[in-house]
Structure formats: C-alpha cells, structure tokens
XYZ file of C-alpha atoms in Angstrom:
294
model
C -112.239 32.826 51.352
C -110.896 33.996 54.354
C -109.047 37.246 54.441
C -106.812 38.893 56.751
C -107.868 41.825 58.991
C -105.698 44.005 56.921
C -106.942 43.155 53.591
C -110.226 43.596 51.733
C -110.996 40.471 49.859
C -114.281 41.173 49.699
C -137.713 46.661 49.929
C -146.314 51.083 46.119
C -147.175 53.502 45.026
C -150.416 53.667 47.055
C -153.692 51.918 46.313
C -154.996 55.004 44.567
C -151.980 55.342 42.219
C -152.065 51.533 41.348
C -155.574 51.730 40.677
C -155.374 55.011 38.519
C -152.640 53.195 36.397
C -154.582 50.052 35.936
C -157.457 52.246 34.422
C -155.128 53.897 32.085
C -153.709 50.798 30.877
C -155.770 49.131 28.113
C -154.996 45.689 28.759
C -155.838 45.657 32.442
C -158.766 48.053 32.563
C -160.979 48.860 29.374
C -164.268 50.986 29.325
C -165.955 47.695 28.337
C -165.288 45.909 31.352
C -167.079 46.111 34.524
C -166.851 49.592 36.003
C -166.279 48.520 39.796
C -163.035 49.501 41.233
C -160.397 46.554 40.858
C -159.078 44.665 43.775
C -155.656 45.877 44.006
C -152.834 43.379 43.727
C -151.032 42.828 47.193
C -147.626 44.249 47.355
C -145.078 41.772 46.986
C -142.584 41.170 49.786
C -139.242 42.374 49.297
C -137.067 39.734 47.744
C -135.045 39.146 50.754
C -138.360 38.495 52.352
C -139.706 35.684 50.255
C -139.006 32.050 51.621
C -138.328 34.096 55.037
C -139.488 31.072 56.984
C -137.410 28.427 57.838
C -138.279 25.100 56.360
C -137.130 21.546 56.147
C -134.190 21.028 53.366
C -136.445 18.723 51.127
C -139.288 21.420 51.100
C -137.254 23.805 48.719
C -138.311 22.234 45.457
C -138.890 25.513 43.354
C -135.899 25.808 40.945
C -135.392 29.602 40.707
C -132.054 29.759 38.788
C -129.547 27.293 37.751
C -126.468 26.711 35.663
C -125.974 23.144 34.589
C -122.889 23.975 32.626
C -124.153 22.166 29.437
C -122.840 24.428 26.816
C -119.727 25.113 25.030
C -118.719 28.155 26.667
C -119.194 29.858 30.222
C -122.749 31.630 29.933
C -121.716 35.197 30.625
C -125.205 36.174 31.093
C -124.853 34.497 34.390
C -121.141 35.002 35.288
C -118.440 37.308 35.122
C -114.541 36.575 34.991
C -112.736 38.400 37.798
C -109.323 38.985 36.096
C -106.499 40.213 38.229
C -102.860 39.657 39.144
C -103.602 41.461 42.627
C -105.181 39.145 45.120
C -105.202 39.084 48.971
C -103.920 36.529 51.386
C -100.449 36.481 49.884
C -101.900 34.159 47.004
C -99.487 33.586 44.092
C -101.957 33.061 41.324
C -103.046 35.472 38.531
C -106.694 34.792 37.545
C -107.521 34.972 33.903
C -110.406 34.562 31.398
C -108.563 32.161 29.158
C -109.960 28.793 28.281
C -106.805 27.516 29.793
C -108.075 28.367 33.063
C -111.756 27.691 32.794
C -113.752 25.735 30.196
C -116.700 23.576 30.050
C -116.189 19.891 29.165
C -118.887 17.089 29.428
C -121.632 19.094 31.335
C -118.902 20.376 33.935
C -117.302 23.642 34.571
C -113.747 23.182 34.743
C -111.813 25.502 36.880
C -107.975 24.889 36.307
C -104.954 26.065 38.086
C -101.563 25.706 36.211
C -98.210 26.655 37.246
C -96.980 28.887 34.498
C -95.508 32.504 34.634
C -98.238 35.302 33.960
C -96.509 38.872 34.499
C -95.190 38.635 38.013
C -97.387 35.792 39.154
C -95.976 32.002 39.081
C -99.528 30.532 38.591
C -102.578 31.087 37.003
C -106.291 30.105 37.964
C -109.935 31.746 37.282
C -112.404 33.182 39.584
C -116.214 33.735 38.376
C -118.821 35.561 40.021
C -122.583 36.197 39.701
C -122.242 39.913 41.030
C -124.785 42.116 39.106
C -126.347 39.257 37.273
C -127.681 37.038 39.922
C -128.400 37.764 43.689
C -129.269 34.881 45.864
C -131.771 35.735 49.007
C -133.561 33.283 51.041
C -133.822 29.801 49.922
C -131.381 26.889 49.489
C -128.378 26.839 47.010
C -126.935 23.414 45.800
C -123.583 23.160 44.117
C -122.138 19.654 43.009
C -118.561 19.393 42.553
C -115.416 17.537 42.756
C -112.442 19.189 44.168
C -108.596 19.307 43.731
C -106.043 18.633 46.304
C -102.274 19.153 46.886
C -100.685 21.310 49.226
C -101.065 25.031 48.657
C -104.259 24.487 46.744
C -107.269 26.479 47.814
C -110.764 25.848 46.195
C -113.620 27.657 47.171
C -117.404 28.079 46.758
C -118.572 31.256 48.530
C -120.703 34.231 48.699
C -120.244 38.139 49.447
C -123.006 40.590 50.059
C -124.425 42.317 46.867
C -124.064 45.465 48.586
C -119.917 45.023 49.044
C -119.577 48.306 47.238
C -121.372 50.423 49.432
C -120.417 48.196 52.697
C -117.129 46.959 52.107
C -115.738 43.683 53.452
C -116.491 42.601 56.207
C -119.815 44.723 56.902
C -121.199 43.233 53.475
C -120.632 39.760 55.068
C -119.143 36.345 53.658
C -120.398 32.916 53.511
C -117.995 30.328 52.717
C -119.961 27.166 51.940
C -117.015 25.372 50.919
C -113.378 26.085 51.400
C -110.555 23.154 51.358
C -107.100 23.275 52.276
C -105.528 21.229 49.455
C -103.333 19.360 52.160
C -106.295 18.116 54.046
C -108.500 17.020 51.003
C -110.867 15.255 53.406
C -111.809 18.262 55.555
C -114.625 21.120 54.537
C -114.215 24.008 56.085
C -117.430 26.464 56.337
C -117.186 29.788 57.702
C -118.919 33.487 57.863
C -117.060 36.584 58.273
C -118.824 39.563 59.627
C -117.894 42.828 61.524
C -118.489 46.898 60.801
C -114.656 47.177 60.048
C -111.576 45.096 59.120
C -110.327 45.941 62.491
C -113.197 44.146 64.304
C -113.597 41.386 61.741
C -115.431 38.362 63.388
C -115.671 34.863 62.082
C -117.787 31.536 63.026
C -117.385 28.351 61.461
C -116.797 24.755 61.458
C -115.314 21.811 59.706
C -116.727 18.523 58.359
C -114.639 15.628 57.316
C -115.570 12.758 54.990
C -115.599 9.390 56.837
C -113.636 7.618 54.113
C -111.949 8.812 51.057
C -111.577 12.740 50.100
C -113.111 15.433 48.342
C -110.897 14.988 45.081
C -112.393 11.060 45.081
C -115.910 12.023 43.707
C -118.655 14.764 43.519
C -120.290 15.834 46.404
C -123.044 18.089 46.890
C -122.492 21.306 49.069
C -125.701 23.196 50.229
C -126.510 26.382 52.036
C -130.110 27.141 53.219
C -130.808 30.814 54.086
C -133.864 31.891 56.113
C -134.507 34.970 58.108
C -132.057 35.032 60.765
C -130.611 31.610 60.213
C -127.641 29.797 57.925
C -127.579 25.982 57.648
C -124.902 24.254 56.060
C -125.466 20.707 54.504
C -123.346 18.170 52.798
C -124.880 15.618 50.570
C -128.297 16.685 52.192
C -126.930 16.071 55.742
C -126.873 19.245 58.009
C -123.794 19.889 59.705
C -123.527 23.397 60.889
C -126.065 26.357 61.653
C -125.915 29.862 62.842
C -128.475 32.149 63.852
C -128.731 35.934 64.313
C -128.748 35.661 68.119
C -125.300 34.252 67.811
C -123.440 36.848 65.746
C -123.443 40.526 65.783
C -123.653 42.526 63.477
C -125.591 40.136 61.091
C -125.663 41.013 57.585
C -126.659 37.502 56.234
C -130.584 38.428 55.559
C -129.265 40.646 52.630
C -128.692 39.557 49.026
C -125.570 37.912 48.063
C -123.740 36.907 44.794
C -121.756 33.512 44.360
C -117.843 33.187 43.720
C -116.059 29.980 42.216
C -112.369 29.909 42.185
C -109.282 28.175 43.138
C -106.369 30.059 44.681
C -103.086 28.920 44.616
C -100.596 29.527 47.887
C -101.094 32.104 50.473
C -101.948 32.080 54.124
C -104.805 29.333 54.212
C -102.658 26.292 53.463
C -99.285 27.786 52.596
C -97.510 27.562 49.186
C -97.376 24.556 46.994
C -94.411 22.423 47.557
C -92.484 19.499 45.746
C -95.190 17.192 46.206
C -98.089 19.437 44.644
C -98.354 18.697 40.794
C -99.974 20.640 38.217
C -102.554 21.570 36.879
C -105.402 21.445 39.473
C -109.061 21.095 38.737
C -112.135 21.861 40.524
C -115.032 20.411 38.379
C -118.617 21.732 39.098
C -121.475 19.614 37.702
C -124.091 22.551 38.507
C -125.317 25.213 40.637
C -129.017 25.476 41.618
C -131.104 27.972 43.692
C -134.385 26.525 44.871
C -137.120 28.349 46.999
C -140.340 26.628 48.508
C -143.720 27.568 47.415
C-alpha cells in the first residue's frame, strides 16, 4: 500500500567438516559401510537463488506453500493478525482480530470492513501478514480474490521485504501486487516502492483495467513472478507489467518478502467514504499459492 514520504508503513562448513560429521552419525556413515570417503552433498544455494532464472509463467508448477482457507478459522501457523488503531496515510480504520472483521466462509477468507466506532476510530477492518512464518523468494505467487468497491475503500494484496526491521521502509522494498481504489473498481494498480530513506522514496507502477465489469463482480487471479533482477505481474494469467533491476536503483527485490492482505478505509489513496459508500465491505480470498519450477 502506498505510503507518504514522511510516514513509515512498511546465504558449509567445509568439505572436511561435513565429512567428519557424516562419519560420526550412525545413520549416515557406519563402520559396516564401505570405508571410502563419501561424496559430499553439494551446497544448496541460498533460498533467494533457487528459481533465480526467469521462466515462462506456466513452468512454475511445484507448489511450495499455500493456504486454501478450507478450515473453520484462520491458520495462525501461517498468518498473524496486525492489530492497531494507528495506521498511516490518514487511514480511518482500526484493525482487529475479531471474527467480525475476518473469518472463513465456504473455503474463502473474508476480510470485512465495517462502519463502527472502536476507541478513536470510525471504522474497523483486518490486516494479516505472513511475517516470521512464511517468506517468499523467487517463484510465482497466485492470489484468487474478489474485491470490494465504494468510495474510500482500499483493498490490497502486497508484500514487504522480510528485513524491514533492519532496513525500514522504503529500503526493504514494497511490492504491491494489487491495490484498488474503491471509486474505480475496474482498475487494478500495481507498484513497487524503493529508496534508501523516506526522503528519497521512489516508485514505479502501472494500472490494468478490466475490459468489462469490475473486480467486485467475480474472482480474478492476481499473480507475481519473481526471478533474479526481474518482477512480472499477471492478471488471470496475462502479463501486464514488468520491472528489471536495470530500471530502478536501489533494487531490494531479490530479497525475501512476506505477504500482507488487508482492507483500509479512507486516507490519501481514494479519499474518505462518502454517502454513497455502504458497509460492510468484503474482500474474499479463495487461495494464496506459492509455486516454483523444478
């Protein structure tokens, strides 16, 4: 989600060591076994180097991680609620862990924004993150979702660099897979944010418009493919945007990222709700899936 510039939203042991350890481990090397020196297992690449080469969208077929939201409650081994009354961009909502604001229904995650007073906030909603539970490196992420609409409604599917505690935004990098202004419900906005400090924050992005209808009418699949030095965005399997490391500097987007799902209400992106905005508003997410190629 976009942020104001003054506001923060957010790689072996050597061969000898490995061989000695193997010989000390009964299951790996026993005295009854042939006494030839075992061939060392090649060092696996760092997580972010797996799937570093760019491949065609269809070649990412190995499911690494997913949530199909088929249970009765949010799987908190995968997601964490971010509960706060204090968000940025002049947003009006408090985010909660209440079942009034987030629940599972019929195999869907439902994030629900409501008009209700909570402490000093006029609206409530929910925001969940995979931070500390699932990092996303190179590969393809698919999110199938149906979005809300209405003036002042701001659904988002996005990512922040997993090192954001050490490299505060925007240095950690931000990838907006999907953002939508509720007053323009047929337009998906995709953006990256980067820079060393908030004072020199930069961004690059695009918009894609549905030919008919809007994103509240039906489910659509929002996808991001990450490879070394390249980002590609897809809507329902069709590419509409890409960025390479030669185009932007600094480029933090080869690092690990975590995912965020939320609805914001009001603020700088689409303004505040008006008399035409009815509540509650829901973002329904069928699944989140992370693929790599073999």
